[in-house]
PDB file of C-alpha atoms and ligand atoms in Angstrom:
ATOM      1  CA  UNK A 888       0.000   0.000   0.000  1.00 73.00           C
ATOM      2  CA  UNK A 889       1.285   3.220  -0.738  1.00 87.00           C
ATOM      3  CA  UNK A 890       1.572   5.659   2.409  1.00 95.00           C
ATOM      4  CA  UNK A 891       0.463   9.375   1.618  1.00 97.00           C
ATOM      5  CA  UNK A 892       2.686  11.243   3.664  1.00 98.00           C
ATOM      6  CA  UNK A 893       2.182  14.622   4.528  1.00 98.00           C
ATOM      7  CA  UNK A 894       6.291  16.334   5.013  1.00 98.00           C
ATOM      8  CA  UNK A 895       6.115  19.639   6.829  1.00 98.00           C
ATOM      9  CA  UNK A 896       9.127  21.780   7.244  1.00 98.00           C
ATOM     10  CA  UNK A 897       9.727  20.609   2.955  1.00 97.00           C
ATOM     11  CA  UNK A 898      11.583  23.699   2.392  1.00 96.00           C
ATOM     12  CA  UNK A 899      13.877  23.293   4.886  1.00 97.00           C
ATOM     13  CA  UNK A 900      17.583  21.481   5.274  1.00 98.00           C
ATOM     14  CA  UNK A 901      16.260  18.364   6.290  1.00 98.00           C
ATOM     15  CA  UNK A 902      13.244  18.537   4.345  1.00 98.00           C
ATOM     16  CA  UNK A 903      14.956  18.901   1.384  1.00 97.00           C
ATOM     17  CA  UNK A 904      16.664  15.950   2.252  1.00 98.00           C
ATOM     18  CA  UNK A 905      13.466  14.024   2.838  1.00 98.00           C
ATOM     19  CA  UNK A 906      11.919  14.814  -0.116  1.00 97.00           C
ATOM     20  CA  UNK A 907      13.725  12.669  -2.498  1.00 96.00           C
ATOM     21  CA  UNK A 908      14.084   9.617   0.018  1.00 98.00           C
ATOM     22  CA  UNK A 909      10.515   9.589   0.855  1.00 97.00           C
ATOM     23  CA  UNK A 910       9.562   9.225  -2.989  1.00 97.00           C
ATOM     24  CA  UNK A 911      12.655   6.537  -3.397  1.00 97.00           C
ATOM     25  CA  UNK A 912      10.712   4.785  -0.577  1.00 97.00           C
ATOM     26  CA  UNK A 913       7.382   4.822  -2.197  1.00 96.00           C
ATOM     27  CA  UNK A 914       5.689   7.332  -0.597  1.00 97.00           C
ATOM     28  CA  UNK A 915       3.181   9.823  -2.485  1.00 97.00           C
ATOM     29  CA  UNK A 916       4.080  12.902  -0.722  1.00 97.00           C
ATOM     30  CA  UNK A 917       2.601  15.986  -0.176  1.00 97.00           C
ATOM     31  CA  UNK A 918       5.333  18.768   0.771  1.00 97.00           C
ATOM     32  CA  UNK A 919       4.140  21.739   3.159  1.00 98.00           C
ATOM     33  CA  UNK A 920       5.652  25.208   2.908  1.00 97.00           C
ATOM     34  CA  UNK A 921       4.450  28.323   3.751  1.00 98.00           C
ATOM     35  CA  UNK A 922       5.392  29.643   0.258  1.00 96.00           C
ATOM     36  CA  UNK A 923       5.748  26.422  -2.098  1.00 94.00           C
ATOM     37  CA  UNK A 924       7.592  27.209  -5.188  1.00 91.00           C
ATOM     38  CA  UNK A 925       5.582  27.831  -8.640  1.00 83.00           C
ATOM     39  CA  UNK A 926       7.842  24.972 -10.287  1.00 72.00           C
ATOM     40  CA  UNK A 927       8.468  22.304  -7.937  1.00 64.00           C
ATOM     41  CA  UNK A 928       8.841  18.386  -8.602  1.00 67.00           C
ATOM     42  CA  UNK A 929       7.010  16.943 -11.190  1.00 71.00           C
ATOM     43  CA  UNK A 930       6.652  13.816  -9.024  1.00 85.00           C
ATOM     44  CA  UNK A 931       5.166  15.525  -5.899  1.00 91.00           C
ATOM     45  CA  UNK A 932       2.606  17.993  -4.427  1.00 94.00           C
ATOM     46  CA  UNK A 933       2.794  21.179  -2.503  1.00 96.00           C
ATOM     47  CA  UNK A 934       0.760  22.683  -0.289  1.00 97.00           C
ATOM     48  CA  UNK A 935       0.731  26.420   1.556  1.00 97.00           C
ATOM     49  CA  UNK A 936       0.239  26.092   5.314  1.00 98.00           C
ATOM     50  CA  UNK A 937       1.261  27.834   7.912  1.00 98.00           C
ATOM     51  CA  UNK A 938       1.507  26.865  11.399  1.00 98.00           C
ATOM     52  CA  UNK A 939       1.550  29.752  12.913  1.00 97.00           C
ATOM     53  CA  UNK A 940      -1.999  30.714  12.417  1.00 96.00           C
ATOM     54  CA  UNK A 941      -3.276  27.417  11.213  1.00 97.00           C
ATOM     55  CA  UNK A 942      -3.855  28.041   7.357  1.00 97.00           C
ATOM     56  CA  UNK A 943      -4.345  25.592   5.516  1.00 97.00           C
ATOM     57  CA  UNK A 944      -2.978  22.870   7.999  1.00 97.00           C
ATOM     58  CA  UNK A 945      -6.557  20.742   8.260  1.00 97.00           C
ATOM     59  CA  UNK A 946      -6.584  20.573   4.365  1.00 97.00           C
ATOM     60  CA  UNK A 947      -3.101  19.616   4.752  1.00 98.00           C
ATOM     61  CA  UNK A 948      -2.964  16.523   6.843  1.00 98.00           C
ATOM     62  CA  UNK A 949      -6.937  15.424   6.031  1.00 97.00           C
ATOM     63  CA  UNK A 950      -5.870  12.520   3.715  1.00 96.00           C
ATOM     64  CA  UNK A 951      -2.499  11.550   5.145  1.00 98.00           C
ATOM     65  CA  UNK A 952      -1.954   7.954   6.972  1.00 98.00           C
ATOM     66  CA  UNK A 953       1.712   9.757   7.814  1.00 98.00           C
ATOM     67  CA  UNK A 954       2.975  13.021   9.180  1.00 98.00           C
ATOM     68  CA  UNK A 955       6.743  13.541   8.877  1.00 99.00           C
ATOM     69  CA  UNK A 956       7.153  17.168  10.989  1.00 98.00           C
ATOM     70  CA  UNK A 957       9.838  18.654  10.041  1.00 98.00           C
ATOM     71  CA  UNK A 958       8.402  22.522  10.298  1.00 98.00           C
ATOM     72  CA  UNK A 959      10.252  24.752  12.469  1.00 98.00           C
ATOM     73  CA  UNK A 960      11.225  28.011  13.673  1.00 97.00           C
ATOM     74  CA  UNK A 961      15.199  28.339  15.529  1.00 94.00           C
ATOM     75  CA  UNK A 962      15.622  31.179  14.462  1.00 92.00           C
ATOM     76  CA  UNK A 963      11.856  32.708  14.973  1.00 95.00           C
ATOM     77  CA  UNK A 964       8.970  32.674  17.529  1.00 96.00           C
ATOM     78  CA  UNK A 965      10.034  28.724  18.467  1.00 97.00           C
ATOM     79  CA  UNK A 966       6.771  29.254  21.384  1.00 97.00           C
ATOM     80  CA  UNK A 967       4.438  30.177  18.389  1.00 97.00           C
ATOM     81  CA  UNK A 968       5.304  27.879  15.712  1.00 98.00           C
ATOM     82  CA  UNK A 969       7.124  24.933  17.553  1.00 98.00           C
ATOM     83  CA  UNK A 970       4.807  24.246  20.582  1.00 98.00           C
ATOM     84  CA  UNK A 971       1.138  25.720  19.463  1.00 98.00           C
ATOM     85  CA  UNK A 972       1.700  25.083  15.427  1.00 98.00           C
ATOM     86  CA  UNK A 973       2.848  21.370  16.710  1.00 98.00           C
ATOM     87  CA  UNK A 974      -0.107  21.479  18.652  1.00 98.00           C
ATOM     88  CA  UNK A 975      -2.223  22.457  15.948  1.00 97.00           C
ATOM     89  CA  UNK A 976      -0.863  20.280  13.783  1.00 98.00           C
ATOM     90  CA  UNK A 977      -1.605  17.142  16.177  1.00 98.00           C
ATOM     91  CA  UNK A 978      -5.628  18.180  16.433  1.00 98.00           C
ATOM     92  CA  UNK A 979      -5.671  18.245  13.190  1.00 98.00           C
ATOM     93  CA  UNK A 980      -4.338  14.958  12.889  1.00 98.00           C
ATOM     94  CA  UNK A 981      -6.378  13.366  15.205  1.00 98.00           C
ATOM     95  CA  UNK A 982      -9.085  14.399  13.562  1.00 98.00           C
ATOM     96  CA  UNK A 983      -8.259  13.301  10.534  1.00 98.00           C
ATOM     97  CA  UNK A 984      -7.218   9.465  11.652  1.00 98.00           C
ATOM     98  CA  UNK A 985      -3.565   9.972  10.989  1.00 98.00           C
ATOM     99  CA  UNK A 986      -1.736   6.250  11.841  1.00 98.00           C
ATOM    100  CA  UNK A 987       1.944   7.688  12.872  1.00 98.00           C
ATOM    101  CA  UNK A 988       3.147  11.405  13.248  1.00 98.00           C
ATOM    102  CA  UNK A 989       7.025  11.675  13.003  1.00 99.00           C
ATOM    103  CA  UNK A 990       8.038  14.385  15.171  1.00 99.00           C
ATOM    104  CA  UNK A 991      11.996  14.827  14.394  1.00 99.00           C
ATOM    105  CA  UNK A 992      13.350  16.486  17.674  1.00 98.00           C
ATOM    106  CA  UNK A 993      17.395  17.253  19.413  1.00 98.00           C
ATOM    107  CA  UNK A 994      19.355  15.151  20.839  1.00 98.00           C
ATOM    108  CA  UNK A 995      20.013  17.033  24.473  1.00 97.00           C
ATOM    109  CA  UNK A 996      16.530  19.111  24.546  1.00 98.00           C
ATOM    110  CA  UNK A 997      16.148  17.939  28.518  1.00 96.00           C
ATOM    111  CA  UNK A 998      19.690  18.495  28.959  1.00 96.00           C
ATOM    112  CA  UNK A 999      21.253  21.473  27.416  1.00 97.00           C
ATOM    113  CA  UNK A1000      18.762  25.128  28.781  1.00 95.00           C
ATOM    114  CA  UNK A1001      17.912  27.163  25.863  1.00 95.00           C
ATOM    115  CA  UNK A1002      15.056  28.337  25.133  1.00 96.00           C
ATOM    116  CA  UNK A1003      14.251  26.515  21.361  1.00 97.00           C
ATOM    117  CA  UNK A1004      15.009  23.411  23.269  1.00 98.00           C
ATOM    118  CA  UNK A1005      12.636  23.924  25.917  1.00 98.00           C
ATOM    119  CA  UNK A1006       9.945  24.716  22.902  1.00 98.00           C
ATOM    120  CA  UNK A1007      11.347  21.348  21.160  1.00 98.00           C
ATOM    121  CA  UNK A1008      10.460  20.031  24.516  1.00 98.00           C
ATOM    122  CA  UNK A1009       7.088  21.485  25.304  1.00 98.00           C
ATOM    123  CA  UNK A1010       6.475  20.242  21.666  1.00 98.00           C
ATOM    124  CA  UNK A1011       7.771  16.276  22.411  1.00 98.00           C
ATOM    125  CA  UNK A1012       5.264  16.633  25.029  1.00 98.00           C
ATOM    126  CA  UNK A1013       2.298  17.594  23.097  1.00 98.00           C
ATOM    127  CA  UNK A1014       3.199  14.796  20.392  1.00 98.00           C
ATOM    128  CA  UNK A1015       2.995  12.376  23.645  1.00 98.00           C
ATOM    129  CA  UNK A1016       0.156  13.750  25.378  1.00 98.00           C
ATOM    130  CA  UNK A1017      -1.954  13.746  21.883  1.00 98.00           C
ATOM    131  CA  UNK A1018      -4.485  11.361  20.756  1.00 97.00           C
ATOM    132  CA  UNK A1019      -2.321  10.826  17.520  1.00 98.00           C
ATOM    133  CA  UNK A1020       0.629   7.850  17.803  1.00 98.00           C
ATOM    134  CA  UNK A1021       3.445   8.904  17.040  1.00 98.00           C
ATOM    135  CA  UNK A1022       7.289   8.608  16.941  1.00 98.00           C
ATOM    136  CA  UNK A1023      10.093  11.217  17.896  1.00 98.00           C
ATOM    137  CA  UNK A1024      13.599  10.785  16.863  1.00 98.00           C
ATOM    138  CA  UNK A1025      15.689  13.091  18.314  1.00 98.00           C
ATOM    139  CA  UNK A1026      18.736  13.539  15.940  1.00 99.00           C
ATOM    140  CA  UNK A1027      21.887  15.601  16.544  1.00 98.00           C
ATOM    141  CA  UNK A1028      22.947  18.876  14.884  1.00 98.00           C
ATOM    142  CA  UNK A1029      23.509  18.737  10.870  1.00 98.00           C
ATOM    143  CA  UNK A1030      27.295  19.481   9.601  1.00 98.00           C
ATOM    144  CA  UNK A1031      24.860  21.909   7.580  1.00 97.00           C
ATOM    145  CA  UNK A1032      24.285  23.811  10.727  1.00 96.00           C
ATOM    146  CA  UNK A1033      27.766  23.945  12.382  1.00 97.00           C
ATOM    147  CA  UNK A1034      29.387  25.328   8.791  1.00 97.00           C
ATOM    148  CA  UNK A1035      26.393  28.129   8.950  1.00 96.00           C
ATOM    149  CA  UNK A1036      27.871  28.962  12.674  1.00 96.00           C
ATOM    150  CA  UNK A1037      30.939  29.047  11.785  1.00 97.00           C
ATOM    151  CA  UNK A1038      30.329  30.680   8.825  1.00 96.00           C
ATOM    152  CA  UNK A1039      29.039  33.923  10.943  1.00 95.00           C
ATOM    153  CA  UNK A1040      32.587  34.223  11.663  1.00 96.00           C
ATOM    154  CA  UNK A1041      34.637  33.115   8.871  1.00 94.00           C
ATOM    155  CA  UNK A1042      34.729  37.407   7.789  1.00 94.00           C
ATOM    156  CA  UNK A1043      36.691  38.133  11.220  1.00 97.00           C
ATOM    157  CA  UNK A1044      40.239  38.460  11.392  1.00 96.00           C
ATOM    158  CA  UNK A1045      40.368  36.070  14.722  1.00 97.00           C
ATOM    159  CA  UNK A1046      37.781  34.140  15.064  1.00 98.00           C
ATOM    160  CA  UNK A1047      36.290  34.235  18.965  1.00 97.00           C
ATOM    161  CA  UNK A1048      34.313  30.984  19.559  1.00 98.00           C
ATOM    162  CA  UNK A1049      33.342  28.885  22.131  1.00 97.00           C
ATOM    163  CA  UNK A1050      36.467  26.555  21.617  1.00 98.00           C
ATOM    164  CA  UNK A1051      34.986  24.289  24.739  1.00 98.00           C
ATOM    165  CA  UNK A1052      31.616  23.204  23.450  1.00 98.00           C
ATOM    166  CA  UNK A1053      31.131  19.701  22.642  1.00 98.00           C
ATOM    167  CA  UNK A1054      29.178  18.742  19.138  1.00 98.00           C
ATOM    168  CA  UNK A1055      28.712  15.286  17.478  1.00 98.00           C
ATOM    169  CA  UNK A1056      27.489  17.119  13.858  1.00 98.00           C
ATOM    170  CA  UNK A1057      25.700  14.564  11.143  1.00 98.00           C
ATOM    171  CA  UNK A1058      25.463  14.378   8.047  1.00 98.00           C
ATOM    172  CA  UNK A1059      21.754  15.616   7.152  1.00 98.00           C
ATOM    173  CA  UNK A1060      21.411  12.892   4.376  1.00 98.00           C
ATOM    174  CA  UNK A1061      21.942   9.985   6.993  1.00 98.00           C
ATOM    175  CA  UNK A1062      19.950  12.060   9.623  1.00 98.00           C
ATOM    176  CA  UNK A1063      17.119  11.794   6.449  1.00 98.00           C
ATOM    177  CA  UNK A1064      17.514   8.286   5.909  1.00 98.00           C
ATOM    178  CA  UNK A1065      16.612   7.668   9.819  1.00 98.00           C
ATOM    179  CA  UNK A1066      13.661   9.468   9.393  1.00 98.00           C
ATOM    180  CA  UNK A1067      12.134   7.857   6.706  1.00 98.00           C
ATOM    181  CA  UNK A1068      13.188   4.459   8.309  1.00 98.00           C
ATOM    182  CA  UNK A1069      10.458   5.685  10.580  1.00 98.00           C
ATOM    183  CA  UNK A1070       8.105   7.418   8.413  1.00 98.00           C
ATOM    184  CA  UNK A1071       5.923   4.233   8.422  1.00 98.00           C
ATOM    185  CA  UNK A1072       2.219   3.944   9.518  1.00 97.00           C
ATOM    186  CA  UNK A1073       3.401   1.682  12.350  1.00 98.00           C
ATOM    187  CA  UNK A1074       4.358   3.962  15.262  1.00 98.00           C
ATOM    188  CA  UNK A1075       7.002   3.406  17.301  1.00 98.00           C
ATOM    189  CA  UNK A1076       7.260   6.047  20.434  1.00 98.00           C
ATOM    190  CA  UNK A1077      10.318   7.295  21.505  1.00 98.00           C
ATOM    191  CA  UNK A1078      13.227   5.854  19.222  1.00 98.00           C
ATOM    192  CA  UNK A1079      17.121   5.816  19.879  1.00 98.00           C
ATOM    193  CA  UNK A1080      18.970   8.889  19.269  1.00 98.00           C
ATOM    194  CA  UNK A1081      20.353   9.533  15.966  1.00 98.00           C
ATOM    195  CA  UNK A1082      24.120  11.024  15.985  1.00 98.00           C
ATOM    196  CA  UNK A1083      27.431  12.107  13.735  1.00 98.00           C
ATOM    197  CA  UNK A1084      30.318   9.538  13.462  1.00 98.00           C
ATOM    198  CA  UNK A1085      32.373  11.538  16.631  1.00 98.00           C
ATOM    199  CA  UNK A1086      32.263  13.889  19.144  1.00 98.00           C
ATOM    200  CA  UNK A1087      34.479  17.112  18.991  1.00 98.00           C
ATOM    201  CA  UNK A1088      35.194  20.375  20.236  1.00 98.00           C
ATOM    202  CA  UNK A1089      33.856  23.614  18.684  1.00 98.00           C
ATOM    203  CA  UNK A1090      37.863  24.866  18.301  1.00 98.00           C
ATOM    204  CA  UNK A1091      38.507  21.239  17.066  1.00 98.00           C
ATOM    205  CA  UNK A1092      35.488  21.507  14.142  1.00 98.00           C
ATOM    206  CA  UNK A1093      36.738  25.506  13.623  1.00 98.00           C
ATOM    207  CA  UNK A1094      40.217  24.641  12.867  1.00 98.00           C
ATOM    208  CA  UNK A1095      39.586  21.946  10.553  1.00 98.00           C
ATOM    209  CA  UNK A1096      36.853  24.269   8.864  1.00 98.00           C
ATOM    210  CA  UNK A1097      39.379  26.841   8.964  1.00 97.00           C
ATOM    211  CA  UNK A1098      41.490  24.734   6.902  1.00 96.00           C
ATOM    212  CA  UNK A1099      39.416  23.443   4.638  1.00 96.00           C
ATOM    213  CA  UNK A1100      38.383  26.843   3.111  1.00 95.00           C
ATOM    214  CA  UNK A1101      42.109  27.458   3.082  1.00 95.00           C
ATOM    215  CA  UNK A1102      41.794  30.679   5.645  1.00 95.00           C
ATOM    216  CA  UNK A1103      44.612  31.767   7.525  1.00 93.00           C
ATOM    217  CA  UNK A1104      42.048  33.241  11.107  1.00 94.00           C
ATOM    218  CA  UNK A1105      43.747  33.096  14.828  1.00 97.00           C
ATOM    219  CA  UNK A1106      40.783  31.002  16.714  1.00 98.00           C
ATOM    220  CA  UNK A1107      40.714  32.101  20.352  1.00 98.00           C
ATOM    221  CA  UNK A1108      38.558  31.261  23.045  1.00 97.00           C
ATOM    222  CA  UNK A1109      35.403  33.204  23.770  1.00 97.00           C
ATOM    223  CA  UNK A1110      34.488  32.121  27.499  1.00 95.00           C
ATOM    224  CA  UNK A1111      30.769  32.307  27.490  1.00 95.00           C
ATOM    225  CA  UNK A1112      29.257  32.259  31.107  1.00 96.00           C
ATOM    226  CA  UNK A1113      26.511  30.871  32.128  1.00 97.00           C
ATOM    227  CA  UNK A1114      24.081  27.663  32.175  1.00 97.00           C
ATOM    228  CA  UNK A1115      23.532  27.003  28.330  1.00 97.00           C
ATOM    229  CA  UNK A1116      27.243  27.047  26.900  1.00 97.00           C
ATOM    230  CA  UNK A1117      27.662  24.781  30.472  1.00 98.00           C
ATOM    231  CA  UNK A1118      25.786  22.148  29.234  1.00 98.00           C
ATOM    232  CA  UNK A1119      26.782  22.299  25.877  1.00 98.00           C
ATOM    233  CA  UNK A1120      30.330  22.297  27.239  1.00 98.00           C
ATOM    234  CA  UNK A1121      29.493  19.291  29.185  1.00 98.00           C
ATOM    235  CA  UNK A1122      28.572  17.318  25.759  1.00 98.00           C
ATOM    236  CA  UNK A1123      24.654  17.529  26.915  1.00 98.00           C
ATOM    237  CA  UNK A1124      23.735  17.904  22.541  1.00 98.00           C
ATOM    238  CA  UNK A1125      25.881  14.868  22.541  1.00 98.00           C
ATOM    239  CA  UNK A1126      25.258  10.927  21.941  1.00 98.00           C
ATOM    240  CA  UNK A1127      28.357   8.962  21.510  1.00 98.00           C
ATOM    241  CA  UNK A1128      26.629   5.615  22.239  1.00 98.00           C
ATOM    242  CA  UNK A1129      25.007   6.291  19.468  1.00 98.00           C
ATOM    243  CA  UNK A1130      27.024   7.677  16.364  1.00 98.00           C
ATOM    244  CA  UNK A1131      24.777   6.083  13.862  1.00 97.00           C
ATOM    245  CA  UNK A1132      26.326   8.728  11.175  1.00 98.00           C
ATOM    246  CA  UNK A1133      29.358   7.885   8.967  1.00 98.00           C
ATOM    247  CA  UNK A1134      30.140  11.124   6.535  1.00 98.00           C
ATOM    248  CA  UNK A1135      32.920  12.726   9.149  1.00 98.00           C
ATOM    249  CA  UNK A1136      33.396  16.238   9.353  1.00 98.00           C
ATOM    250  CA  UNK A1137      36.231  16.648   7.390  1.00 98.00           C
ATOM    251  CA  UNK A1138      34.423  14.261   4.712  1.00 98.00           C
ATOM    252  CA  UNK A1139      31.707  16.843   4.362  1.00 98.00           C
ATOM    253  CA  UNK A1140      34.292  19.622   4.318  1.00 98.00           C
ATOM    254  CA  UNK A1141      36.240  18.497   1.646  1.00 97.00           C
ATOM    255  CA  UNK A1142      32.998  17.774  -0.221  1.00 96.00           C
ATOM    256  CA  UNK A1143      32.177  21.347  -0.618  1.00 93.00           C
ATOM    257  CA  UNK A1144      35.396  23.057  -0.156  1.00 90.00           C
ATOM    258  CA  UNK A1145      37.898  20.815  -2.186  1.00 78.00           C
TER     259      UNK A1145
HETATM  260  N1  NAP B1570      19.465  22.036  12.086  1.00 65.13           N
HETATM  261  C1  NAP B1570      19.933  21.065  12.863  1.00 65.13           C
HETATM  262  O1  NAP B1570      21.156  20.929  13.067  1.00 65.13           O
HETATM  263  C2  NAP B1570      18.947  20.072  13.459  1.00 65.13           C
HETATM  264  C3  NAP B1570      19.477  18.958  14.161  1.00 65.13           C
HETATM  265  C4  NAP B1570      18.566  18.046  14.709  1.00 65.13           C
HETATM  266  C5  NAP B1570      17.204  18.195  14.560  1.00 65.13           C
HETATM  267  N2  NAP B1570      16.751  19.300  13.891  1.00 65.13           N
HETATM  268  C6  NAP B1570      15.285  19.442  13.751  1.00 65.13           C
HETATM  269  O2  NAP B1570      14.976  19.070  12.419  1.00 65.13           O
HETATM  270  C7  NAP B1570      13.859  19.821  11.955  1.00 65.13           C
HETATM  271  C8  NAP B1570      14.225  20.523  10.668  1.00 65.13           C
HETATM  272  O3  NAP B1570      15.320  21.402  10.912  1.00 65.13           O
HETATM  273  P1  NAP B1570      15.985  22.221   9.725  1.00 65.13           P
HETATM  274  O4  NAP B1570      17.359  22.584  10.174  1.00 65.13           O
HETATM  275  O5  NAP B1570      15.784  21.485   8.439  1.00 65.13           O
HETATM  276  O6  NAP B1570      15.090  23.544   9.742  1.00 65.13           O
HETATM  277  P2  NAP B1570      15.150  24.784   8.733  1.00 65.13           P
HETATM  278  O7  NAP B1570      16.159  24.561   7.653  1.00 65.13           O
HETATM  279  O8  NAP B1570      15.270  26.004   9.592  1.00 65.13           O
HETATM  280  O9  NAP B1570      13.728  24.747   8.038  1.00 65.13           O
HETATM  281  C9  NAP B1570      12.588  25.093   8.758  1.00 65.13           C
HETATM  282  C10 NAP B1570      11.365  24.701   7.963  1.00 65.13           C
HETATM  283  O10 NAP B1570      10.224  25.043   8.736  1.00 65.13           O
HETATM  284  C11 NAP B1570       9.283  25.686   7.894  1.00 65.13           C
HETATM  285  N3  NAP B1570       8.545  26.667   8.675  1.00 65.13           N
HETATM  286  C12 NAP B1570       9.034  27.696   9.404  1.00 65.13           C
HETATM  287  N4  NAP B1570       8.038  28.404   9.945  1.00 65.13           N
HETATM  288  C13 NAP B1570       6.864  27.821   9.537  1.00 65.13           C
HETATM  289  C14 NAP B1570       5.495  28.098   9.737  1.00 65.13           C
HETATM  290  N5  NAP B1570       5.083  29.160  10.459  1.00 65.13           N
HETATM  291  N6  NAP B1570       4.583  27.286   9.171  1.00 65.13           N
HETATM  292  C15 NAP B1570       4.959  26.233   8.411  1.00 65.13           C
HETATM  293  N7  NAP B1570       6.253  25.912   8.168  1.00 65.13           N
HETATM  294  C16 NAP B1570       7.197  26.700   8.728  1.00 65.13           C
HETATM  295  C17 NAP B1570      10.096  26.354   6.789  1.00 65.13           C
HETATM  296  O11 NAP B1570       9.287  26.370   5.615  1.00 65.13           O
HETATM  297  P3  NAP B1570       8.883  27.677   4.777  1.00 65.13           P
HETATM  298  O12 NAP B1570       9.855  28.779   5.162  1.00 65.13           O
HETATM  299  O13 NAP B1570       9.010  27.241   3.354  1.00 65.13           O
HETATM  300  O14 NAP B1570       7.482  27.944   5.191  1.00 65.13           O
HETATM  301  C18 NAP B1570      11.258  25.381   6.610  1.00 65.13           C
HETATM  302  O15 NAP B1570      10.944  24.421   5.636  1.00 65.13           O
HETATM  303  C19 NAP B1570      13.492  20.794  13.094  1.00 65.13           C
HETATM  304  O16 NAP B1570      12.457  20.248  13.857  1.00 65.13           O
HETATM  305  C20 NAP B1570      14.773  20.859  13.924  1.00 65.13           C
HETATM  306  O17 NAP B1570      14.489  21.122  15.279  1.00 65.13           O
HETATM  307  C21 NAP B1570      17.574  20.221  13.313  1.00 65.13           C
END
């Protein structure tokens, strides 16, 4: 049978890495943005919705046996979009019989205080407390996402970072490929945590980004006070029991900067 899954978040770096493997899996997919493009795929549909205010989300999910949610807002009002448009989102689905809503979270949301991870949180919750099943895989931060940090910097003439933080980046094609593993109408709760091949130090990943785009920066410490770098520090967005992920750092460096 073939599973109609509804992707939100389509425009997105992971989404855009779903999009593909959910069709190579079979699924007929409808992809959610809040602006889809004129000319997208031939071989899938697109749909406007917006979680924020709720358009278009019921029309969205009404014939879909899967929801992969991949819709969200770091950068934004995480309170608005992550906890009540997830909310939302799960009424909706309810209502519409959905058999498995894929909630892709962060590894270290309980651990690390910051206020997007307390709305990833408050948003895990929700997917729990809701009549929908569901599964959340919590997956660690994309190689995608730690070039874009450093990539604020890479202008400076020294680069201050937090040299101390721990990170265990993946890459966001194997982080898709758990996903979809998932994206089935079975539900499976809370799965294992999905992480990079290793775990390394901001000034570790810096220096070897550093070198890949062939920049010539001083890195120095930045000490950054206070309870969030702590637990970031402490390896809290960390998993090394389970580095599922294979494409290293330095693999996915000289990928794009060779
Ligand atoms: N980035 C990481 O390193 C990382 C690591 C682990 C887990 N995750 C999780 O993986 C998921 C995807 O992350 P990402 O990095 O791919 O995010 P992203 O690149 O920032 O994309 C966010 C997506 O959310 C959509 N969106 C934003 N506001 C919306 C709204 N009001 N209504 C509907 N859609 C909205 C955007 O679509 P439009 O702008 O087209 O509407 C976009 O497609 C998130 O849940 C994130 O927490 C991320």
């Amino acid at each position: 049978m073939t599973c109609r899954t509804l992707l939100t978040g389509a425009t997105g770096t992971l989404g855009t890495a779903l999009r593909p493997r959910l069709l190579e899996a079979g699924h007929d997919v409808l992809a959610a943005s809040r602006s889809p493009p004129d000319h997208g795929d031939d071989d899938l549909e697109w749909v406007a919705m917006d979680l924020a205010d709720g358009t278009g989300l019921r029309d969205a999910v009404a014939d879909a046996d899967v929801v992969v949610h991949a819709a969200s807002a770091p950068r934004g009002d995480s309170e608005a979009i992550d906890v009540r448009g997830t909310e939302r989102l799960l009424e909706a689905a309810a209502d519409a019989g959905v058999s498995n809503f894929v909630y892709v979270s962060i590894v270290g949301i309980d651990d690390v205080p910051y206020s997007y991870y307390e709305h990833k949180l408050a948003a895990e919750r929700a997917v729990e407390a809701s009549a929908v099943r569901s599964t959340i895989i919590r997956i660690t931060m994309f190689h995608e996402f730690v070039a874009e940090l450093l990539g604020t910097v890479s202008r400076l003439p020294v680069w201050p970072l937090p040299t101390g933080i721990r990170l265990q980046p993946i890459d966001v094609g194997e982080a898709a490929d758990a996903v979809v593993g998932r994206a089935t109408p079975e539900p499976a709760g809370r799965v294992p945590d999905i992480g990079g091949p290793a775990v390394r130090t901001v000034g570790d990943l810096a220096r070897t980004y550093r070198d890949a785009r062939g920049l010539r920066r001083p890195i120095v410490r930045l000490p950054i006070p206070g309870k969030t770098a702590a637990g970031f520090r402490a390896g809290g967005a960390t998993c090394p029991d389970r580095a599922v992920g294979t494409v290293t750092w330095d693999e996915w460096l000289a990928e794009r900067f060779d």
